[in-house]
Tab-separated table of C-alpha atoms in Angstrom:
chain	number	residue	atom	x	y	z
Y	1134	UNK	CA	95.054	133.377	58.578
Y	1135	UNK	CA	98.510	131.667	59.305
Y	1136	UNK	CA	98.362	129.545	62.437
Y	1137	UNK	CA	101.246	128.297	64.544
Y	1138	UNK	CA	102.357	124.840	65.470
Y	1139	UNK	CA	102.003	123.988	68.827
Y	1140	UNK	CA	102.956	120.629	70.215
Y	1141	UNK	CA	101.027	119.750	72.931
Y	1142	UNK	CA	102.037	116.294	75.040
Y	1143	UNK	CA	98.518	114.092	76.723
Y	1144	UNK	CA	97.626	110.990	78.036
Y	1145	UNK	CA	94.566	108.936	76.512
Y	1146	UNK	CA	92.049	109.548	79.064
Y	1147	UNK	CA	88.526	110.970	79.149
Y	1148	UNK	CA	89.774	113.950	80.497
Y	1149	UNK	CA	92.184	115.277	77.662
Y	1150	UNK	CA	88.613	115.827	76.137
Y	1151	UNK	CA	89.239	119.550	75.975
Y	1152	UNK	CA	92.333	119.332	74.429
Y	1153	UNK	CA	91.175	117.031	71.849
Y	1154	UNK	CA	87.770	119.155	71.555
Y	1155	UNK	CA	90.004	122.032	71.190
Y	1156	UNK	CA	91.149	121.007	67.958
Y	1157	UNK	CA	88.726	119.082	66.243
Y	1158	UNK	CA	86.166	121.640	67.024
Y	1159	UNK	CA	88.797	124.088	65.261
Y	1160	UNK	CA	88.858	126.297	68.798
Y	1161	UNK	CA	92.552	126.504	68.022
Y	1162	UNK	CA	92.292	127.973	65.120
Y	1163	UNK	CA	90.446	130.645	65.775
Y	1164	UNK	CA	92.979	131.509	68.206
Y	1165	UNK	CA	95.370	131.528	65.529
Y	1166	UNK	CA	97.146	128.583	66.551
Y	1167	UNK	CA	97.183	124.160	65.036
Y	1168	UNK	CA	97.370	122.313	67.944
Y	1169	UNK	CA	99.520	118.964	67.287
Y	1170	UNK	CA	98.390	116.757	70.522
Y	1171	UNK	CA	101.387	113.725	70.723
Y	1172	UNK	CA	100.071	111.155	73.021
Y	1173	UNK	CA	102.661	109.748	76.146
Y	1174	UNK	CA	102.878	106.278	76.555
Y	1175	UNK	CA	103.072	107.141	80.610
Y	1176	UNK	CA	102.795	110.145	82.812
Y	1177	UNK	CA	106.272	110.186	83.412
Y	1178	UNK	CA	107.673	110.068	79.781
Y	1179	UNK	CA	104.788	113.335	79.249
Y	1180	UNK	CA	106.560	115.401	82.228
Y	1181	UNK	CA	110.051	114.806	80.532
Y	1182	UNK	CA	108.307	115.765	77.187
Y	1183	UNK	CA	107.361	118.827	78.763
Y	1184	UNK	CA	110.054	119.679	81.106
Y	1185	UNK	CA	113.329	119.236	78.346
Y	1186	UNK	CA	111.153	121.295	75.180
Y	1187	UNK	CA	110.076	118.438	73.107
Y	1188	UNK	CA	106.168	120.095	74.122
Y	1189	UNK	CA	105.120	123.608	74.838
Y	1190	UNK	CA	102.472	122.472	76.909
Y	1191	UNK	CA	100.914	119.146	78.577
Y	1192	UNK	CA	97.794	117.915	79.741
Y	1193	UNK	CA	99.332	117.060	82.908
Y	1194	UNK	CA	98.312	115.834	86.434
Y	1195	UNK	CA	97.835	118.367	89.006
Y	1196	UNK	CA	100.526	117.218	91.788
Y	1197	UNK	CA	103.393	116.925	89.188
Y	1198	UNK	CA	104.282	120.921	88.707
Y	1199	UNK	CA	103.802	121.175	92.329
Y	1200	UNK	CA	105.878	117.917	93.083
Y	1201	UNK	CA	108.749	119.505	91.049
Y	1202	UNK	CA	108.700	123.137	92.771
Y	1203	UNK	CA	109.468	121.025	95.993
Y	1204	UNK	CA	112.368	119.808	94.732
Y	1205	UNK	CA	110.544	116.359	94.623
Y	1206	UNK	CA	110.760	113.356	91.359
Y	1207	UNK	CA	114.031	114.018	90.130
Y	1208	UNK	CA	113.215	116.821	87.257
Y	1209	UNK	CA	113.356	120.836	88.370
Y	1210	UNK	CA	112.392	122.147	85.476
Y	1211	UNK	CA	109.693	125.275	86.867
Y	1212	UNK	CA	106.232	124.528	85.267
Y	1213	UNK	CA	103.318	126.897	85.520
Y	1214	UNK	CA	99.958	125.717	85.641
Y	1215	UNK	CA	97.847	128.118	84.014
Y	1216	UNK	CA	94.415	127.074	83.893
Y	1217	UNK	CA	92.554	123.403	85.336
Y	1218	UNK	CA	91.423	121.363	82.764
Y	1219	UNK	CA	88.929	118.849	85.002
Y	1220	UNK	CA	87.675	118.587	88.043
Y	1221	UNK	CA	87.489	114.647	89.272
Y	1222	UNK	CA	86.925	111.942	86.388
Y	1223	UNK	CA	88.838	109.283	88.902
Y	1224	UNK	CA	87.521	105.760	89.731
Y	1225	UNK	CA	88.311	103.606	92.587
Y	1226	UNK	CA	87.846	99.606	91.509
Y	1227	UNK	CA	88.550	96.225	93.084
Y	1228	UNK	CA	89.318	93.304	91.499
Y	1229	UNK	CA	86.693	90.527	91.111
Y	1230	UNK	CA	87.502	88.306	93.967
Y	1231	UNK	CA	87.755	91.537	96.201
Y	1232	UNK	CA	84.585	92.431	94.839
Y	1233	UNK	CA	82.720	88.926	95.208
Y	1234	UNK	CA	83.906	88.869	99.159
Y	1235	UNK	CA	81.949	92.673	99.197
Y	1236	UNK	CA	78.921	91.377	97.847
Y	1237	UNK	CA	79.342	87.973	100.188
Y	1238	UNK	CA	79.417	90.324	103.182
Y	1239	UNK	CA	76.271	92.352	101.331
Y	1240	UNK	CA	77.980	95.556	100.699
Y	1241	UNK	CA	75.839	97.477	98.142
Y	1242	UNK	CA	78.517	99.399	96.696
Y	1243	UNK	CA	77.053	102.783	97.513
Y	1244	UNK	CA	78.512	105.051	95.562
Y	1245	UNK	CA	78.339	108.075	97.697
Y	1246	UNK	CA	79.732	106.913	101.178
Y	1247	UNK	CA	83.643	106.577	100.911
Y	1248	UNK	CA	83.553	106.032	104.942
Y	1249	UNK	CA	81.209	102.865	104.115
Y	1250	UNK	CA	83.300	101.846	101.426
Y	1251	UNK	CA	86.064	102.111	103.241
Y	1252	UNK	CA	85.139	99.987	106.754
Y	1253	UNK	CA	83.965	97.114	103.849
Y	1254	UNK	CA	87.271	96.865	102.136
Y	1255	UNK	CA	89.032	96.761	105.059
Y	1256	UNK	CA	86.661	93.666	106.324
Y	1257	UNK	CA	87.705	92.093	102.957
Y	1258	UNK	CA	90.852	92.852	102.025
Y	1259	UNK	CA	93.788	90.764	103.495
Y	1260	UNK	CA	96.665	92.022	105.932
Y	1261	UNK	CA	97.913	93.710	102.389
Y	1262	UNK	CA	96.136	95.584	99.623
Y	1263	UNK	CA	97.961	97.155	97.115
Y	1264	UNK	CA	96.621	99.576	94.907
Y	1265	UNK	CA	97.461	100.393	91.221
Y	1266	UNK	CA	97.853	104.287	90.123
Y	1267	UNK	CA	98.739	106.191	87.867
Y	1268	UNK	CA	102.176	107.575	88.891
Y	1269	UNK	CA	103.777	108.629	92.190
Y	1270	UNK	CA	102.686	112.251	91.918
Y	1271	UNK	CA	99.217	112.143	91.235
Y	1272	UNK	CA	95.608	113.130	92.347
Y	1273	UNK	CA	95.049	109.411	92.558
Y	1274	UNK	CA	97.699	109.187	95.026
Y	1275	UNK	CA	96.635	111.934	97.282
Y	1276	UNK	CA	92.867	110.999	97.005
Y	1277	UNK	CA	93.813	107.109	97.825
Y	1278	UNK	CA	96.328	108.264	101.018
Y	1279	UNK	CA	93.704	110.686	102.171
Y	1280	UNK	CA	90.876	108.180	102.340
Y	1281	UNK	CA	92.692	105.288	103.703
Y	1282	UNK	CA	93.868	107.141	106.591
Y	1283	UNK	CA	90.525	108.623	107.610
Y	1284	UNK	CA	88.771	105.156	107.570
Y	1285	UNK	CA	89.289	101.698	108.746
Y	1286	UNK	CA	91.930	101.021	105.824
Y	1287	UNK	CA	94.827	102.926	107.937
Y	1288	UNK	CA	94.669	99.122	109.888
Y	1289	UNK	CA	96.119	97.687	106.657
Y	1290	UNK	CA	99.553	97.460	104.917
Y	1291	UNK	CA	98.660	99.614	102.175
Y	1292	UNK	CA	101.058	99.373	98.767
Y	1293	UNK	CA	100.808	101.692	96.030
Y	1294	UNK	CA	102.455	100.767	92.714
Y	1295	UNK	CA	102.667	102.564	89.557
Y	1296	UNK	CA	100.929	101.364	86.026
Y	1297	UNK	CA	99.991	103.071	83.058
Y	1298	UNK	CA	95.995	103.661	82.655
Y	1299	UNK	CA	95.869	101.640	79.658
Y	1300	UNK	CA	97.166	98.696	81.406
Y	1301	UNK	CA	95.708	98.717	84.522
Y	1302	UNK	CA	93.295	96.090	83.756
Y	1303	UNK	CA	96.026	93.862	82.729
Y	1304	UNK	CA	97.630	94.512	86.190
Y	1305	UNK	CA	94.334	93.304	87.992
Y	1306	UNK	CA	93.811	90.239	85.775
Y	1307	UNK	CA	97.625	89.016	86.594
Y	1308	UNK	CA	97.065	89.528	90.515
Y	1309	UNK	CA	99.498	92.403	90.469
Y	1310	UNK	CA	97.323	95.133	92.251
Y	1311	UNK	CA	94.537	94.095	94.287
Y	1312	UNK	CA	92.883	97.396	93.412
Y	1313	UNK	CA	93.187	100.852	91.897
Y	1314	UNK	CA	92.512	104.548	91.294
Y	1315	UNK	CA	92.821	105.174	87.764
Y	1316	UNK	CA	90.736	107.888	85.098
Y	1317	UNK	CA	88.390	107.123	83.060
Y	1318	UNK	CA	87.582	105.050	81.188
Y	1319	UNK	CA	90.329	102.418	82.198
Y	1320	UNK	CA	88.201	101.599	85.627
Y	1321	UNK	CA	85.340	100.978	83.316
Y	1322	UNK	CA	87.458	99.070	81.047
Y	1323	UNK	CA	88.331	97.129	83.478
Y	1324	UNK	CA	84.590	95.802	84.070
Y	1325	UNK	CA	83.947	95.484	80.916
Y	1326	UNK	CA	86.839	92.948	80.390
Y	1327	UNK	CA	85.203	91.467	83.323
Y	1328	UNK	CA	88.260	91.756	85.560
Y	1329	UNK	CA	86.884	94.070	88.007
Y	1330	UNK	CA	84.265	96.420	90.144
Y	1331	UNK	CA	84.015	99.833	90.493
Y	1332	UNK	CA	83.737	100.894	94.255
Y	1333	UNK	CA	83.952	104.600	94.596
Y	1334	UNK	CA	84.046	107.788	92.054
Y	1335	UNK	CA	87.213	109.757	93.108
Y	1336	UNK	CA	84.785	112.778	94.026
Y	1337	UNK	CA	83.116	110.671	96.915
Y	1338	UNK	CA	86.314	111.543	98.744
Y	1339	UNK	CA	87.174	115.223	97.393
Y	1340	UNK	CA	84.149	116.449	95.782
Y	1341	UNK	CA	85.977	119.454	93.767
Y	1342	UNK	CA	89.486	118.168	93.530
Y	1343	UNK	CA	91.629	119.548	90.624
Y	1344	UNK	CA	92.271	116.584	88.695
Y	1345	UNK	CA	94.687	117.471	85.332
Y	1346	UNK	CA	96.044	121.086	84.594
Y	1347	UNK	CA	97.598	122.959	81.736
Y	1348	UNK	CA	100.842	122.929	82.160
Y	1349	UNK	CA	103.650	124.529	80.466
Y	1350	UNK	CA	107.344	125.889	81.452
Y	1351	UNK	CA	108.127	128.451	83.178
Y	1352	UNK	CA	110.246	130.002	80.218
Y	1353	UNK	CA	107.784	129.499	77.079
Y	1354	UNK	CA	105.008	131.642	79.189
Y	1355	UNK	CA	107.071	134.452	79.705
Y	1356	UNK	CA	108.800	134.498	75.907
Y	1357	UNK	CA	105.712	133.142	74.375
Y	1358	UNK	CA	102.318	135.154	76.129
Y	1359	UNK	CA	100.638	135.660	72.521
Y	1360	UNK	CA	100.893	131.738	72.174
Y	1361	UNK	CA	99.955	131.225	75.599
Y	1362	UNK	CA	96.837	133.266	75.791
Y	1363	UNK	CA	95.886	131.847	72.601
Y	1364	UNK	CA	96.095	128.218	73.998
Y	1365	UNK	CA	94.567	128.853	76.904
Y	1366	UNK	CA	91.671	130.531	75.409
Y	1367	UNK	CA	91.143	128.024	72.781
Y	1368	UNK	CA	91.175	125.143	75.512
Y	1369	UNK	CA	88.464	127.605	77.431
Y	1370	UNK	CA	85.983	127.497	74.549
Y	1371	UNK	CA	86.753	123.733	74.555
Y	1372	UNK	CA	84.968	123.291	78.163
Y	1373	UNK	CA	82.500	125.572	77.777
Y	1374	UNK	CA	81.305	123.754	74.349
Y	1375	UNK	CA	82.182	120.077	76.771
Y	1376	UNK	CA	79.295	122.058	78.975
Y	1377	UNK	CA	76.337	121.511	77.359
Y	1378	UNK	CA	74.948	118.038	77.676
Y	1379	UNK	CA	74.358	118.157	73.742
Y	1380	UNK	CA	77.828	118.038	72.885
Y	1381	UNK	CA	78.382	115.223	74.850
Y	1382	UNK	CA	77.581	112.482	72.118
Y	1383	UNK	CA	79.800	113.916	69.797
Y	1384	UNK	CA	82.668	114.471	72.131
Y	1385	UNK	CA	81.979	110.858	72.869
Y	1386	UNK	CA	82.691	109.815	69.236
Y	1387	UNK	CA	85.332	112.176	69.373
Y	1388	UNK	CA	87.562	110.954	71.999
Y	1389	UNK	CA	86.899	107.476	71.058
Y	1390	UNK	CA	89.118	107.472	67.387
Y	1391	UNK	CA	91.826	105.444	67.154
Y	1392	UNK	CA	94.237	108.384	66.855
Y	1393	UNK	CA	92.832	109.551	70.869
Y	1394	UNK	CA	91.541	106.682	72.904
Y	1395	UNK	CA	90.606	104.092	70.789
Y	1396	UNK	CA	87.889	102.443	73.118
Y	1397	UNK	CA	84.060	102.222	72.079
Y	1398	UNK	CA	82.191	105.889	72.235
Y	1399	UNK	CA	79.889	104.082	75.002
Y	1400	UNK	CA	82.619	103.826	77.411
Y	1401	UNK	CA	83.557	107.633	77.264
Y	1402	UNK	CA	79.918	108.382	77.121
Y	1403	UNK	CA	80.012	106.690	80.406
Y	1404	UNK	CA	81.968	108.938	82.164
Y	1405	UNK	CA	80.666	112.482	80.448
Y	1406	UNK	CA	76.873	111.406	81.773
Y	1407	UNK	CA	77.941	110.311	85.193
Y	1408	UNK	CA	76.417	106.845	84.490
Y	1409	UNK	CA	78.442	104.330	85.473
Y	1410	UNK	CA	78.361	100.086	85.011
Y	1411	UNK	CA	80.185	99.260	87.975
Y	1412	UNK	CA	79.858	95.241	87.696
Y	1413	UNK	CA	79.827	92.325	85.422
Y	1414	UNK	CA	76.390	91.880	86.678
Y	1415	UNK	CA	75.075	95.529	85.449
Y	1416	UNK	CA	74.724	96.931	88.336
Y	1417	UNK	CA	74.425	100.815	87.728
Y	1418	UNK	CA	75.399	103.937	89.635
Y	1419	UNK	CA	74.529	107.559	88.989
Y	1420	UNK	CA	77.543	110.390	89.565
Y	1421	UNK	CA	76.359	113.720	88.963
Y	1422	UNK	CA	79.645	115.948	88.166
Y	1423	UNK	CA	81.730	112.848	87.819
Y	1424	UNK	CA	83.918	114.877	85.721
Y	1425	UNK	CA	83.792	118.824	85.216
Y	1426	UNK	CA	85.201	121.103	82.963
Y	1427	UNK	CA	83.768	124.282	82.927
Y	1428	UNK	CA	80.854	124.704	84.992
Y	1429	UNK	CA	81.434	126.374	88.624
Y	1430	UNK	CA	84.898	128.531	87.935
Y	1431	UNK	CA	86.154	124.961	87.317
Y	1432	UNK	CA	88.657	125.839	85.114
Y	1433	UNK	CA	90.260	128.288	87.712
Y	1434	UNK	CA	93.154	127.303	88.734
Y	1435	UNK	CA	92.804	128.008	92.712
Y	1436	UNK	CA	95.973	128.871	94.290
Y	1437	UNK	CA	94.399	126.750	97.436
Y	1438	UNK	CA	94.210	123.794	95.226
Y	1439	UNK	CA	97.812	123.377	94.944
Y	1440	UNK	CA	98.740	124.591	98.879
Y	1441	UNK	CA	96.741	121.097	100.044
Y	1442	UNK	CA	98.293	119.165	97.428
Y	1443	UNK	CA	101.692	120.614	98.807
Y	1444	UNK	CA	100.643	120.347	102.003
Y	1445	UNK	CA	99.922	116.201	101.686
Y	1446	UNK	CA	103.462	115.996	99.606
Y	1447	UNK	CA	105.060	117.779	102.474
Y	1448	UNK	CA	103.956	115.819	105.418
Y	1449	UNK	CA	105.048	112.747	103.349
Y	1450	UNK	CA	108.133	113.728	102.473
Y	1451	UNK	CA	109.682	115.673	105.418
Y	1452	UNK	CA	109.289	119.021	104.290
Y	1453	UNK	CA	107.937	121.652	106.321
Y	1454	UNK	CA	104.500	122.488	105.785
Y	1455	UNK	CA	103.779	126.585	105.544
Y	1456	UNK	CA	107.038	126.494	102.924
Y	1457	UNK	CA	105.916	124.349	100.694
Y	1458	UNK	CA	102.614	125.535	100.279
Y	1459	UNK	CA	104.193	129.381	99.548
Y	1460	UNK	CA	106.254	127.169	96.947
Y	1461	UNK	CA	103.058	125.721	95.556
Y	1462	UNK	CA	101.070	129.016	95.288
Y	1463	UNK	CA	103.932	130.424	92.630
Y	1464	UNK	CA	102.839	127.625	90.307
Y	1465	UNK	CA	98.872	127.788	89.926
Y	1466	UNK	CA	98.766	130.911	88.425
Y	1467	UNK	CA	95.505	132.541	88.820
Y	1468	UNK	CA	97.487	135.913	87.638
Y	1469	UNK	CA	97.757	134.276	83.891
Y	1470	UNK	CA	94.260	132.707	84.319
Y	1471	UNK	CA	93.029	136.550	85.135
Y	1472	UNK	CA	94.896	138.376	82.592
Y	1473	UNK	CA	94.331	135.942	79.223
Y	1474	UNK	CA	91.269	134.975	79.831
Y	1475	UNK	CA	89.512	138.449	80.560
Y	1476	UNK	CA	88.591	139.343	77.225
Y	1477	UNK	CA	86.350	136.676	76.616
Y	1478	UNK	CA	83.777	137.852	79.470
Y	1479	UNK	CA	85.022	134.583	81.896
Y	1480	UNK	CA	83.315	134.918	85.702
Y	1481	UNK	CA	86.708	134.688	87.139
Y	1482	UNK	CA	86.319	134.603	91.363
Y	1483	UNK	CA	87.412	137.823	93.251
Y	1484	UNK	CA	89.659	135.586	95.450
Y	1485	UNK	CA	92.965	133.311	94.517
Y	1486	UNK	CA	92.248	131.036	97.101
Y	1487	UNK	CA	89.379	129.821	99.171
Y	1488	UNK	CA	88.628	127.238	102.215
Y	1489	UNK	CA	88.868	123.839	100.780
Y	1490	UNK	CA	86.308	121.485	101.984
Y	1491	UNK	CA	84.185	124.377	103.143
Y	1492	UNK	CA	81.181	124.473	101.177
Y	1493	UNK	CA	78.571	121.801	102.050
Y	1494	UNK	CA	76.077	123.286	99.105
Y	1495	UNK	CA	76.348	125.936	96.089
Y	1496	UNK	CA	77.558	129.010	96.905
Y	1497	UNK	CA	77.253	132.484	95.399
Y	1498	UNK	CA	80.911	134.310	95.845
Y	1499	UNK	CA	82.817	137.370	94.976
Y	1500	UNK	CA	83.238	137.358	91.377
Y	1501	UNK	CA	84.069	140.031	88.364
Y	1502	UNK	CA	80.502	139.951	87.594
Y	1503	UNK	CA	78.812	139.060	90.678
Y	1504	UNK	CA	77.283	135.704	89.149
Y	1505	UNK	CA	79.833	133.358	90.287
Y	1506	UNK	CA	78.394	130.174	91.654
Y	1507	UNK	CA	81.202	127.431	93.345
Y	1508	UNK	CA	79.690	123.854	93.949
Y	1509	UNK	CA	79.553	121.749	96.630
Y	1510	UNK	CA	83.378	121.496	97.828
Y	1511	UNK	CA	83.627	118.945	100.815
Y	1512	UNK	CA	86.058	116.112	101.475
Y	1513	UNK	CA	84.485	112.906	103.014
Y	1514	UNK	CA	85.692	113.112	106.467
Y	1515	UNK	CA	84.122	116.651	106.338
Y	1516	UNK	CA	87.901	118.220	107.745
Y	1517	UNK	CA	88.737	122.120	106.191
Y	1518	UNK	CA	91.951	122.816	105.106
Y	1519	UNK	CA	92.773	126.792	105.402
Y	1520	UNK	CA	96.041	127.433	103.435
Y	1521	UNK	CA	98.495	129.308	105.452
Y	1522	UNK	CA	99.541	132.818	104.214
């Protein structure tokens, strides 16, 4: 069967897995499509990739297609994001010294109190901390901004500064950031190179939040839906496949080639079992769903996902509120999710959007089959945000 050529833009993180899965598991081509993934030296060189045609679709961070429906970064081109590809897969880390005034002041690190973690880096961090991320428009930034200003870190001068995942442990070593947010496996590359601690798993803070999308333009989806459903589909029997805890060697080994991520298979392998190094020292931490790609409707791209993530860019940025989350709904679109993927039997929910931050255990929900079970979704603080109409 002929395939077609798509060009699809990512970053080298653990979470482009089902991308990468998608194609060297051939998913793509039973769709009928070759998927050519072209890595981005930064997240903001993949947007423009994306936005002016040079991609069809990106493995792209959640906040970005919602950033630029607000008018916000600089580039308007309208992006569509038609499906999530993980859930979480973030890491908060310190740098050494921060890390050896924790341990003087015996903080345990516990990996599953972000109020705790909080109140100690406050004690030890100076008057300023500055954090690295990602880029300006990212889950990292909204996770970092939320948490410091529900615990005793809002008392600090808090500075966030962009820097590629790749170098972030660079940026610690030099004494540029004090700290960071960053996917894996460049927080546990960062230990490893025994420059740094890990402190917190992003989903201590936001336990479901919606960490990197498939994105594509606005344009292509409308004059390309064969393509598009094909994609999508392809990438859906990637994270059902990423599912099962026996693919999860393989995937390591995978992700780890020179032509993806080119780090050892044991650091990726890290992050797919939830079993973390966090020190020099060894120390080890469990995180159950550190990173999710299928299980749960995770792949659902929740039309309340992107209203908070509007709603944090709008109270930032002087926008008003209710308008920017109607904005934001137009670009998740649950409508493509619905209609592409419901051929291939997917337990899609019988709602767009949901309470965020509502769900303090597994829940059984309104689905097309009536099986649907959504995860634990709370934030740290325990708050619930209820998009407006």
């Amino acid at each position: 069967m002929r395939t077609v050529t798509l060009p699809v833009a990512y970053m080298p993180l653990v979470d482009a897995a089902p991308l990468i899965v998608a194609r060297e598991m051939g998913f793509d081509h039973a769709e009928g499509i070759s998927l050519d993934l072209r890595p981005a030296p930064s997240w903001s060189s993949l947007r423009d990739m994306l936005a002016f045609g040079h991609v069809d679709a990106a493995h792209l961070l959640s906040p970005v297609p919602v950033a630029m429906a607000l008018g916000l970064g600089g580039i308007a081109t309208p992006l569509s994001a038609v499906s999530v590809l993980s859930l979480n897969g973030n890491v908060i880390g310190v740098g050494t010294k921060l890390a050896g005034r924790l341990a003087d002041m015996g903080y345990e690190f516990d990996f599953s109190d972000a109020q705790a973690a909080g109140t100690a880096l406050a004690q030890a961090a100076g008057e300023v901390l500055v954090f690295g991320v990602p880029f300006p428009f990212s889950m990292h930034v909204e996770l970092l901004r939320y948490w410091v200003a529900g615990t005793g870190l809002a008392s600090k001068k808090v500075e966030i500064r962009t820097v590629p995942p790749p170098l972030m442990a660079q940026a610690l070593a030099s004494g540029e950031i004090d700290a960071f947010c960053v996917g894996e496996p460049w927080g546990s590359f960062s230990v490893d190179d025994n420059v740094g601690a890990l402190l917190l798993p992003g989903r201590a803070i936001w336990t479901c939040a919606p960490e990197k999308v498939l994105a594509v333009r606005n344009d292509w989806a409308e004059t390309e839906p064969h393509l598009l459903g094909s994609l999508m589909r392809a990438v859906w029997r990637a994270g059902r496949w990423l599912s099962n805890p026996d693919s999860r060697t393989t995937a390591s080994e995978m992700l780890s080639r020179k032509t993806y991520l080119n780090v050892s298979p044991e650091l990726i392998d890290r992050a797919l079992m939830g079993a973390f190094t966090i020190s020099a020292r060894g120390e080890q931490r469990q995180v159950d769903g550190f990173v999710e790609f299928f299980e749960g409707a995770a792949t659902f791209p929740w039309r309340s996902q992107a209203k908070w993530v509007a709603h944090q860019l709008a109270k930032r940025n002087g926008l008003d509120p209710a308008t920017a989350e109607r904005q934001a709904a137009k670009v998740f679109r649950s409508d493509l999710y619905r209609r592409e993927l419901q051929g291939l039997g997917v337990e899609t929910p019988g709602a767009s959007e949901k309470l965020e931050g509502a769900l303090a255990e597994s829940t059984a929900v309104a689905s097309a089959t009536g099986s649907l079970i959504l995860p634990q979704n709370i934030f740290f603080d325990r708050r619930i945000f209820e998009p407006t109409g």
